[in-house]
Amino acid sequence: MAKISKEEIINALKEMTLLEINDLVKSIEKEFNVSAVMQAAPAAAAKTDAPETVNVILTKIDQTKKIQAIKIYREITGVGLGEAKTAVESSSAKIKEGIKPAEAEEIKKKFAEIGAEVKIEA
């Protein structure tokens, strides 16, 4: 039997319908005991390592920006003025827990605009 080149195979596939190609793939799988299903890429495995939910913690604020920090904290958490003031004045106040990383980044960005430091942890 003469050896067929890749180009000849590709040209033959161009002439086939999708149903014919599907039948061909099934025949190849059966003949060579293989599967045409792609294996999961290593990037997909790395993606699952990222946490699905995170916590956002206020770690440091500029005392001259404390009122702005309290306003942002209240806006995000919905707590009262007294509770927000106490939280902002503490050394490490949890802003939100169990949220998506994208939302955590938005919160961090709001506090960063006033010079506050926010830590995101899994």
mmCIF file of C-alpha atoms in Angstrom:
data_model
loop_
_atom_site.group_PDB
_atom_site.id
_atom_site.type_symbol
_atom_site.label_atom_id
_atom_site.label_comp_id
_atom_site.label_asym_id
_atom_site.label_seq_id
_atom_site.Cartn_x
_atom_site.Cartn_y
_atom_site.Cartn_z
ATOM 1 C CA MET A 1 0.000 0.000 0.000
ATOM 2 C CA ALA A 2 1.324 3.427 -0.992
ATOM 3 C CA LYS A 3 1.947 5.961 1.756
ATOM 4 C CA ILE A 4 -0.562 8.838 1.754
ATOM 5 C CA SER A 5 0.693 12.333 2.578
ATOM 6 C CA LYS A 6 -0.911 14.665 5.087
ATOM 7 C CA GLU A 7 -1.932 16.991 2.279
ATOM 8 C CA GLU A 8 -3.781 14.159 0.522
ATOM 9 C CA ILE A 9 -5.628 13.294 3.733
ATOM 10 C CA ILE A 10 -6.576 16.937 4.292
ATOM 11 C CA ASN A 11 -7.774 17.264 0.703
ATOM 12 C CA ALA A 12 -9.851 14.102 1.110
ATOM 13 C CA LEU A 13 -11.370 15.489 4.325
ATOM 14 C CA LYS A 14 -12.292 18.708 2.506
ATOM 15 C CA GLU A 15 -14.423 16.624 0.147
ATOM 16 C CA MET A 16 -16.295 14.842 2.995
ATOM 17 C CA THR A 17 -19.408 15.929 4.860
ATOM 18 C CA LEU A 18 -19.323 16.358 8.635
ATOM 19 C CA LEU A 19 -21.232 13.114 9.070
ATOM 20 C CA GLU A 20 -18.665 11.264 6.993
ATOM 21 C CA ILE A 21 -15.822 12.814 9.006
ATOM 22 C CA ASN A 22 -17.578 11.856 12.239
ATOM 23 C CA ASP A 23 -17.874 8.257 11.038
ATOM 24 C CA LEU A 24 -14.189 8.300 10.068
ATOM 25 C CA VAL A 25 -13.169 9.550 13.529
ATOM 26 C CA LYS A 26 -15.233 6.811 15.194
ATOM 27 C CA SER A 27 -13.608 4.203 12.967
ATOM 28 C CA ILE A 28 -10.127 5.480 13.804
ATOM 29 C CA GLU A 29 -10.938 5.452 17.527
ATOM 30 C CA LYS A 30 -12.143 1.863 17.291
ATOM 31 C CA GLU A 31 -9.294 0.644 15.098
ATOM 32 C CA PHE A 32 -6.498 2.163 17.195
ATOM 33 C CA ASN A 33 -8.240 2.047 20.595
ATOM 34 C CA VAL A 34 -7.840 5.805 21.146
ATOM 35 C CA SER A 35 -10.116 8.709 21.951
ATOM 36 C CA ALA A 36 -10.428 11.929 19.974
ATOM 37 C CA VAL A 37 -11.518 13.813 23.109
ATOM 38 C CA MET A 38 -8.926 16.392 24.152
ATOM 39 C CA GLN A 39 -7.407 16.028 27.580
ATOM 40 C CA ALA A 40 -7.810 18.905 30.047
ATOM 41 C CA ALA A 41 -5.122 21.500 29.550
ATOM 42 C CA PRO A 42 -2.702 22.218 32.405
ATOM 43 C CA ALA A 43 -3.935 25.832 32.382
ATOM 44 C CA ALA A 44 -7.363 24.604 33.418
ATOM 45 C CA ALA A 45 -5.821 22.858 36.400
ATOM 46 C CA ALA A 46 -3.994 26.024 37.384
ATOM 47 C CA LYS A 47 -7.212 27.972 37.153
ATOM 48 C CA THR A 48 -8.864 25.761 39.755
ATOM 49 C CA ASP A 49 -6.055 26.626 42.186
ATOM 50 C CA ALA A 50 -7.376 30.177 42.401
ATOM 51 C CA PRO A 51 -9.828 30.651 45.260
ATOM 52 C CA GLU A 52 -13.473 31.052 44.351
ATOM 53 C CA THR A 53 -14.153 33.318 47.326
ATOM 54 C CA VAL A 54 -11.928 35.686 49.260
ATOM 55 C CA ASN A 55 -12.035 38.018 52.259
ATOM 56 C CA VAL A 56 -11.177 41.713 52.112
ATOM 57 C CA ILE A 57 -9.429 43.265 55.114
ATOM 58 C CA LEU A 58 -8.658 46.943 55.683
ATOM 59 C CA THR A 59 -5.114 47.017 57.063
ATOM 60 C CA LYS A 60 -4.029 50.664 57.071
ATOM 61 C CA ILE A 61 -5.504 54.093 56.457
ATOM 62 C CA ASP A 62 -4.130 57.587 56.396
ATOM 63 C CA GLN A 63 -5.646 59.310 59.452
ATOM 64 C CA THR A 64 -6.359 62.418 57.376
ATOM 65 C CA LYS A 65 -8.576 60.256 55.134
ATOM 66 C CA LYS A 66 -10.449 58.489 57.958
ATOM 67 C CA ILE A 67 -13.807 60.116 57.183
ATOM 68 C CA GLN A 68 -13.564 59.075 53.533
ATOM 69 C CA ALA A 69 -12.642 55.547 54.611
ATOM 70 C CA ILE A 70 -15.687 55.410 56.913
ATOM 71 C CA LYS A 71 -17.939 56.549 54.060
ATOM 72 C CA ILE A 72 -16.546 53.889 51.712
ATOM 73 C CA TYR A 73 -16.796 51.214 54.429
ATOM 74 C CA ARG A 74 -20.458 52.122 55.057
ATOM 75 C CA GLU A 75 -21.207 52.146 51.333
ATOM 76 C CA ILE A 76 -19.772 48.660 50.889
ATOM 77 C CA THR A 77 -21.030 47.000 54.067
ATOM 78 C CA GLY A 78 -24.245 48.880 54.771
ATOM 79 C CA VAL A 79 -23.456 49.218 58.497
ATOM 80 C CA GLY A 80 -24.190 52.219 60.668
ATOM 81 C CA LEU A 81 -21.855 55.134 61.309
ATOM 82 C CA GLY A 82 -20.697 53.968 64.742
ATOM 83 C CA GLU A 83 -19.902 50.440 63.591
ATOM 84 C CA ALA A 84 -18.083 51.737 60.509
ATOM 85 C CA LYS A 85 -16.038 54.173 62.599
ATOM 86 C CA THR A 86 -15.040 51.419 65.038
ATOM 87 C CA ALA A 87 -14.076 49.082 62.209
ATOM 88 C CA VAL A 88 -12.007 51.667 60.347
ATOM 89 C CA GLU A 89 -10.179 52.663 63.539
ATOM 90 C CA SER A 90 -9.291 49.040 64.369
ATOM 91 C CA SER A 91 -5.945 47.652 63.259
ATOM 92 C CA SER A 92 -7.474 45.178 60.788
ATOM 93 C CA ALA A 93 -11.141 45.405 59.903
ATOM 94 C CA LYS A 94 -12.825 42.772 57.759
ATOM 95 C CA ILE A 95 -14.710 44.615 55.085
ATOM 96 C CA LYS A 96 -16.375 41.677 53.348
ATOM 97 C CA GLU A 97 -16.051 37.911 53.537
ATOM 98 C CA GLY A 98 -16.729 35.142 51.037
ATOM 99 C CA ILE A 99 -16.904 37.301 47.929
ATOM 100 C CA LYS A 100 -15.680 36.792 44.371
ATOM 101 C CA PRO A 101 -12.095 37.914 43.660
ATOM 102 C CA ALA A 102 -13.288 40.446 41.071
ATOM 103 C CA GLU A 103 -15.531 42.159 43.638
ATOM 104 C CA ALA A 104 -12.639 42.152 46.116
ATOM 105 C CA GLU A 105 -10.438 43.933 43.583
ATOM 106 C CA GLU A 106 -13.097 46.613 43.112
ATOM 107 C CA ILE A 107 -13.263 47.181 46.876
ATOM 108 C CA LYS A 108 -9.471 47.341 47.072
ATOM 109 C CA LYS A 109 -9.459 49.890 44.268
ATOM 110 C CA LYS A 110 -11.948 52.146 46.105
ATOM 111 C CA PHE A 111 -9.834 52.171 49.240
ATOM 112 C CA ALA A 112 -6.599 52.596 47.273
ATOM 113 C CA GLU A 113 -7.982 55.798 45.771
ATOM 114 C CA ILE A 114 -7.854 57.388 49.249
ATOM 115 C CA GLY A 115 -4.481 55.868 50.114
ATOM 116 C CA ALA A 116 -5.757 53.049 52.305
ATOM 117 C CA GLU A 117 -4.215 49.587 52.248
ATOM 118 C CA VAL A 118 -6.443 46.559 51.782
ATOM 119 C CA LYS A 119 -5.429 42.894 51.940
ATOM 120 C CA ILE A 120 -7.243 40.193 49.972
ATOM 121 C CA GLU A 121 -6.924 36.698 51.435
ATOM 122 C CA ALA A 122 -8.390 33.328 50.569
#
